PDB file of C-alpha atoms in Angstrom:
ATOM      1  CA  MET R   1      57.735  58.110  90.176  1.00 55.00           C
ATOM      2  CA  LYS R   2      57.395  58.572  86.491  1.00 51.00           C
ATOM      3  CA  ARG R   3      54.011  57.160  87.269  1.00 52.00           C
ATOM      4  CA  ALA R   4      52.729  59.347  90.397  1.00 50.00           C
ATOM      5  CA  LEU R   5      54.376  62.375  87.923  1.00 44.00           C
ATOM      6  CA  LEU R   6      52.290  61.206  84.816  1.00 39.00           C
ATOM      7  CA  GLY R   7      48.940  61.064  87.244  1.00 47.00           C
ATOM      8  CA  LEU R   8      50.330  64.431  88.016  1.00 42.00           C
ATOM      9  CA  MET R   9      50.007  65.727  84.352  1.00 41.00           C
ATOM     10  CA  PHE R  10      46.915  64.350  83.631  1.00 40.00           C
ATOM     11  CA  SER R  11      44.593  65.000  86.677  1.00 43.00           C
ATOM     12  CA  LEU R  12      45.502  68.668  85.750  1.00 43.00           C
ATOM     13  CA  VAL R  13      43.240  68.473  83.220  1.00 42.00           C
ATOM     14  CA  ILE R  14      40.512  66.064  83.150  1.00 42.00           C
ATOM     15  CA  PRO R  15      38.727  68.507  85.899  1.00 47.00           C
ATOM     16  CA  ALA R  16      36.372  66.613  88.639  1.00 45.00           C
ATOM     17  CA  ALA R  17      32.169  68.104  88.750  1.00 47.00           C
ATOM     18  CA  PRO R  18      31.684  70.144  91.897  1.00 47.00           C
ATOM     19  CA  GLY R  19      29.951  67.825  93.875  1.00 49.00           C
ATOM     20  CA  ALA R  20      32.907  66.081  93.692  1.00 52.00           C
ATOM     21  CA  GLN R  21      35.445  68.699  94.321  1.00 68.00           C
ATOM     22  CA  SER R  22      33.483  68.904  97.257  1.00 90.00           C
ATOM     23  CA  ALA R  23      33.461  65.043  98.396  1.00 94.00           C
ATOM     24  CA  ASP R  24      37.306  65.333  97.641  1.00 96.00           C
ATOM     25  CA  ALA R  25      38.131  68.474  99.036  1.00 97.00           C
ATOM     26  CA  ASP R  26      36.938  67.297 101.928  1.00 97.00           C
ATOM     27  CA  ALA R  27      38.574  63.263 101.593  1.00 98.00           C
ATOM     28  CA  VAL R  28      41.720  65.182 101.671  1.00 98.00           C
ATOM     29  CA  ARG R  29      41.225  66.680 104.177  1.00 98.00           C
ATOM     30  CA  VAL R  30      40.622  63.596 105.992  1.00 97.00           C
ATOM     31  CA  ALA R  31      43.785  62.539 104.810  1.00 98.00           C
ATOM     32  CA  ASP R  32      46.176  65.942 106.529  1.00 98.00           C
ATOM     33  CA  GLN R  33      45.041  65.698 109.420  1.00 97.00           C
ATOM     34  CA  ALA R  34      45.534  61.349 109.255  1.00 97.00           C
ATOM     35  CA  TRP R  35      48.928  62.317 109.648  1.00 97.00           C
ATOM     36  CA  GLY R  36      49.125  64.827 112.139  1.00 97.00           C
ATOM     37  CA  GLU R  37      46.868  62.731 114.441  1.00 97.00           C
ATOM     38  CA  ALA R  38      49.557  59.384 113.345  1.00 98.00           C
ATOM     39  CA  PHE R  39      52.589  61.947 113.377  1.00 97.00           C
ATOM     40  CA  ARG R  40      51.373  62.542 117.211  1.00 97.00           C
ATOM     41  CA  THR R  41      50.123  59.302 118.495  1.00 97.00           C
ATOM     42  CA  CYS R  42      53.039  57.535 117.189  1.00 97.00           C
ATOM     43  CA  ASN R  43      50.906  54.451 114.582  1.00 98.00           C
ATOM     44  CA  LEU R  44      53.214  53.991 112.131  1.00 98.00           C
ATOM     45  CA  PRO R  45      51.172  51.528 110.145  1.00 98.00           C
ATOM     46  CA  LYS R  46      48.980  54.559 109.455  1.00 98.00           C
ATOM     47  CA  MET R  47      51.280  56.685 108.439  1.00 98.00           C
ATOM     48  CA  GLY R  48      52.689  54.468 106.445  1.00 97.00           C
ATOM     49  CA  GLN R  49      49.533  54.720 104.452  1.00 97.00           C
ATOM     50  CA  VAL R  50      48.825  58.387 104.181  1.00 98.00           C
ATOM     51  CA  LEU R  51      51.908  58.196 102.426  1.00 98.00           C
ATOM     52  CA  HIS R  52      52.859  57.708  99.317  1.00 98.00           C
ATOM     53  CA  ASP R  53      56.372  55.771  98.385  1.00 98.00           C
ATOM     54  CA  ASP R  54      57.768  57.762  95.803  1.00 98.00           C
ATOM     55  CA  LEU R  55      57.046  60.945  99.310  1.00 98.00           C
ATOM     56  CA  ILE R  56      59.861  63.881  99.347  1.00 98.00           C
ATOM     57  CA  PHE R  57      59.457  65.563 102.805  1.00 98.00           C
ATOM     58  CA  ILE R  58      61.237  68.992 102.063  1.00 97.00           C
ATOM     59  CA  VAL R  59      61.559  69.661 105.567  1.00 92.00           C
ATOM     60  CA  GLN R  60      61.719  73.643 107.594  1.00 88.00           C
ATOM     61  CA  ASN R  61      65.853  73.077 107.113  1.00 90.00           C
ATOM     62  CA  GLY R  62      64.919  71.686 103.033  1.00 93.00           C
ATOM     63  CA  VAL R  63      66.726  68.590 104.366  1.00 94.00           C
ATOM     64  CA  ILE R  64      65.127  66.150 102.128  1.00 97.00           C
ATOM     65  CA  HIS R  65      63.308  63.440 103.516  1.00 96.00           C
ATOM     66  CA  HIS R  66      60.956  60.057 101.637  1.00 98.00           C
ATOM     67  CA  LYS R  67      59.133  58.043 102.868  1.00 98.00           C
ATOM     68  CA  GLN R  68      61.119  55.753 105.336  1.00 98.00           C
ATOM     69  CA  ASP R  69      63.090  59.177 106.331  1.00 96.00           C
ATOM     70  CA  GLN R  70      59.774  60.755 107.155  1.00 96.00           C
ATOM     71  CA  LEU R  71      58.839  56.658 109.086  1.00 97.00           C
ATOM     72  CA  SER R  72      62.042  56.564 111.162  1.00 96.00           C
ATOM     73  CA  SER R  73      60.538  60.045 112.557  1.00 93.00           C
ATOM     74  CA  VAL R  74      57.560  59.274 113.258  1.00 95.00           C
ATOM     75  CA  GLY R  75      58.352  56.028 115.052  1.00 96.00           C
ATOM     76  CA  ARG R  76      61.005  58.350 117.865  1.00 95.00           C
ATOM     77  CA  CYS R  77      57.645  59.400 118.833  1.00 96.00           C
ATOM     78  CA  ASP R  78      58.607  62.307 119.743  1.00 96.00           C
ATOM     79  CA  MET R  79      55.866  64.366 118.906  1.00 96.00           C
ATOM     80  CA  LYS R  80      53.407  65.557 121.574  1.00 96.00           C
ATOM     81  CA  GLN R  81      51.454  67.902 119.729  1.00 97.00           C
ATOM     82  CA  MET R  82      50.657  68.408 115.720  1.00 96.00           C
ATOM     83  CA  ASP R  83      47.905  70.186 115.167  1.00 97.00           C
ATOM     84  CA  VAL R  84      46.833  69.901 111.096  1.00 97.00           C
ATOM     85  CA  HIS R  85      44.955  72.906 109.447  1.00 97.00           C
ATOM     86  CA  PRO R  86      44.407  72.362 105.510  1.00 97.00           C
ATOM     87  CA  ALA R  87      43.162  75.986 105.535  1.00 96.00           C
ATOM     88  CA  GLN R  88      42.913  75.466 101.543  1.00 97.00           C
ATOM     89  CA  VAL R  89      42.555  72.033  99.515  1.00 97.00           C
ATOM     90  CA  ARG R  90      42.454  72.203  95.539  1.00 97.00           C
ATOM     91  CA  VAL R  91      42.259  69.105  93.844  1.00 97.00           C
ATOM     92  CA  PHE R  92      42.007  68.000  90.255  1.00 96.00           C
ATOM     93  CA  GLY R  93      40.767  64.810  89.251  1.00 96.00           C
ATOM     94  CA  ASP R  94      42.967  61.969  91.519  1.00 97.00           C
ATOM     95  CA  THR R  95      45.806  65.471  92.283  1.00 98.00           C
ATOM     96  CA  ALA R  96      45.301  67.961  95.298  1.00 98.00           C
ATOM     97  CA  ILE R  97      47.424  70.138  96.825  1.00 98.00           C
ATOM     98  CA  VAL R  98      46.672  71.178  99.720  1.00 98.00           C
ATOM     99  CA  HIS R  99      48.043  74.532 101.606  1.00 98.00           C
ATOM    100  CA  GLY R 100      47.614  75.379 105.380  1.00 97.00           C
ATOM    101  CA  THR R 101      49.183  75.236 109.046  1.00 97.00           C
ATOM    102  CA  MET R 102      50.491  73.385 111.566  1.00 97.00           C
ATOM    103  CA  ASP R 103      51.106  73.809 115.345  1.00 97.00           C
ATOM    104  CA  TYR R 104      53.074  71.597 116.958  1.00 96.00           C
ATOM    105  CA  ARG R 105      55.130  70.804 120.252  1.00 97.00           C
ATOM    106  CA  LEU R 106      58.798  68.634 120.114  1.00 94.00           C
ATOM    107  CA  ASP R 107      60.190  66.885 123.411  1.00 95.00           C
ATOM    108  CA  GLY R 108      63.406  65.204 123.547  1.00 90.00           C
ATOM    109  CA  PRO R 109      66.677  65.874 121.638  1.00 88.00           C
ATOM    110  CA  ARG R 110      64.833  67.402 118.872  1.00 84.00           C
ATOM    111  CA  GLY R 111      62.633  69.604 121.264  1.00 89.00           C
ATOM    112  CA  GLY R 112      60.629  73.117 119.992  1.00 93.00           C
ATOM    113  CA  ALA R 113      56.998  74.874 119.633  1.00 96.00           C
ATOM    114  CA  GLY R 114      55.735  76.468 117.005  1.00 95.00           C
ATOM    115  CA  GLN R 115      54.085  77.164 113.670  1.00 96.00           C
ATOM    116  CA  LEU R 116      55.025  76.137 110.780  1.00 96.00           C
ATOM    117  CA  VAL R 117      52.638  77.347 107.051  1.00 97.00           C
ATOM    118  CA  TYR R 118      52.472  74.257 104.508  1.00 98.00           C
ATOM    119  CA  SER R 119      52.036  72.758 100.866  1.00 98.00           C
ATOM    120  CA  ARG R 120      51.010  69.389 100.077  1.00 98.00           C
ATOM    121  CA  THR R 121      50.473  67.218  97.449  1.00 98.00           C
ATOM    122  CA  TYR R 122      48.445  64.041  97.581  1.00 98.00           C
ATOM    123  CA  LEU R 123      47.374  61.774  94.315  1.00 98.00           C
ATOM    124  CA  ARG R 124      44.888  59.393  95.308  1.00 98.00           C
ATOM    125  CA  GLU R 125      45.750  55.649  93.383  1.00 96.00           C
ATOM    126  CA  LYS R 126      43.100  52.712  94.211  1.00 93.00           C
ATOM    127  CA  GLY R 127      40.908  54.580  95.953  1.00 95.00           C
ATOM    128  CA  THR R 128      43.604  56.906  98.207  1.00 97.00           C
ATOM    129  CA  TRP R 129      44.500  59.820  98.963  1.00 98.00           C
ATOM    130  CA  GLN R 130      48.255  60.116  99.523  1.00 98.00           C
ATOM    131  CA  MET R 131      50.577  62.211 100.553  1.00 98.00           C
ATOM    132  CA  LEU R 132      53.248  63.053  97.528  1.00 98.00           C
ATOM    133  CA  GLN R 133      55.094  66.257  98.341  1.00 98.00           C
ATOM    134  CA  HIS R 134      55.078  67.708 101.813  1.00 98.00           C
ATOM    135  CA  GLN R 135      57.102  71.339 102.343  1.00 98.00           C
ATOM    136  CA  SER R 136      57.165  73.845 105.332  1.00 96.00           C
ATOM    137  CA  THR R 137      57.896  76.495 106.725  1.00 96.00           C
ATOM    138  CA  VAL R 138      58.089  78.510 110.214  1.00 95.00           C
ATOM    139  CA  ALA R 139      55.555  80.448 109.976  1.00 94.00           C
ATOM    140  CA  PRO R 140      56.098  84.583 109.938  1.00 91.00           C
ATOM    141  CA  PRO R 141      54.415  86.055 112.751  1.00 88.00           C
ATOM    142  CA  LYS R 142      51.529  86.648 113.249  1.00 82.00           C
ATOM    143  CA  LYS R 143      49.311  90.549 112.525  1.00 83.00           C
ATOM    144  CA  PRO R 144      48.302  93.300 116.138  1.00 81.00           C
TER     145      PRO R 144
END
């Protein structure tokens, strides 16, 4: 965890070149959407690649999951819809901040559907963007 936090601190002070910012932001969007696809398709190997070992995943009721908890959640295979929409991606060196929405539908005992607003932090290690932090809450009602 200390290594991840140090990486975050150092990357915030090293600005990326403008062209690199765009390419990096696109790569982060791909990783962000890969999380949703891995969740929906119950793809544990892919999810394991997307999630950082030091993951802190705060769900809308305030419960904190770590990587193994998140993998167990995916392993239930009850996510029937997971559409991830990363609206804003900002890259700071090897760290990226993502804000967006996701539409979901769960079957089974945890059943339900809705839209969440989320904030995530990704860390690039060895050329791969991995989710380090996630927090979500129920999206506000849409304005008429």
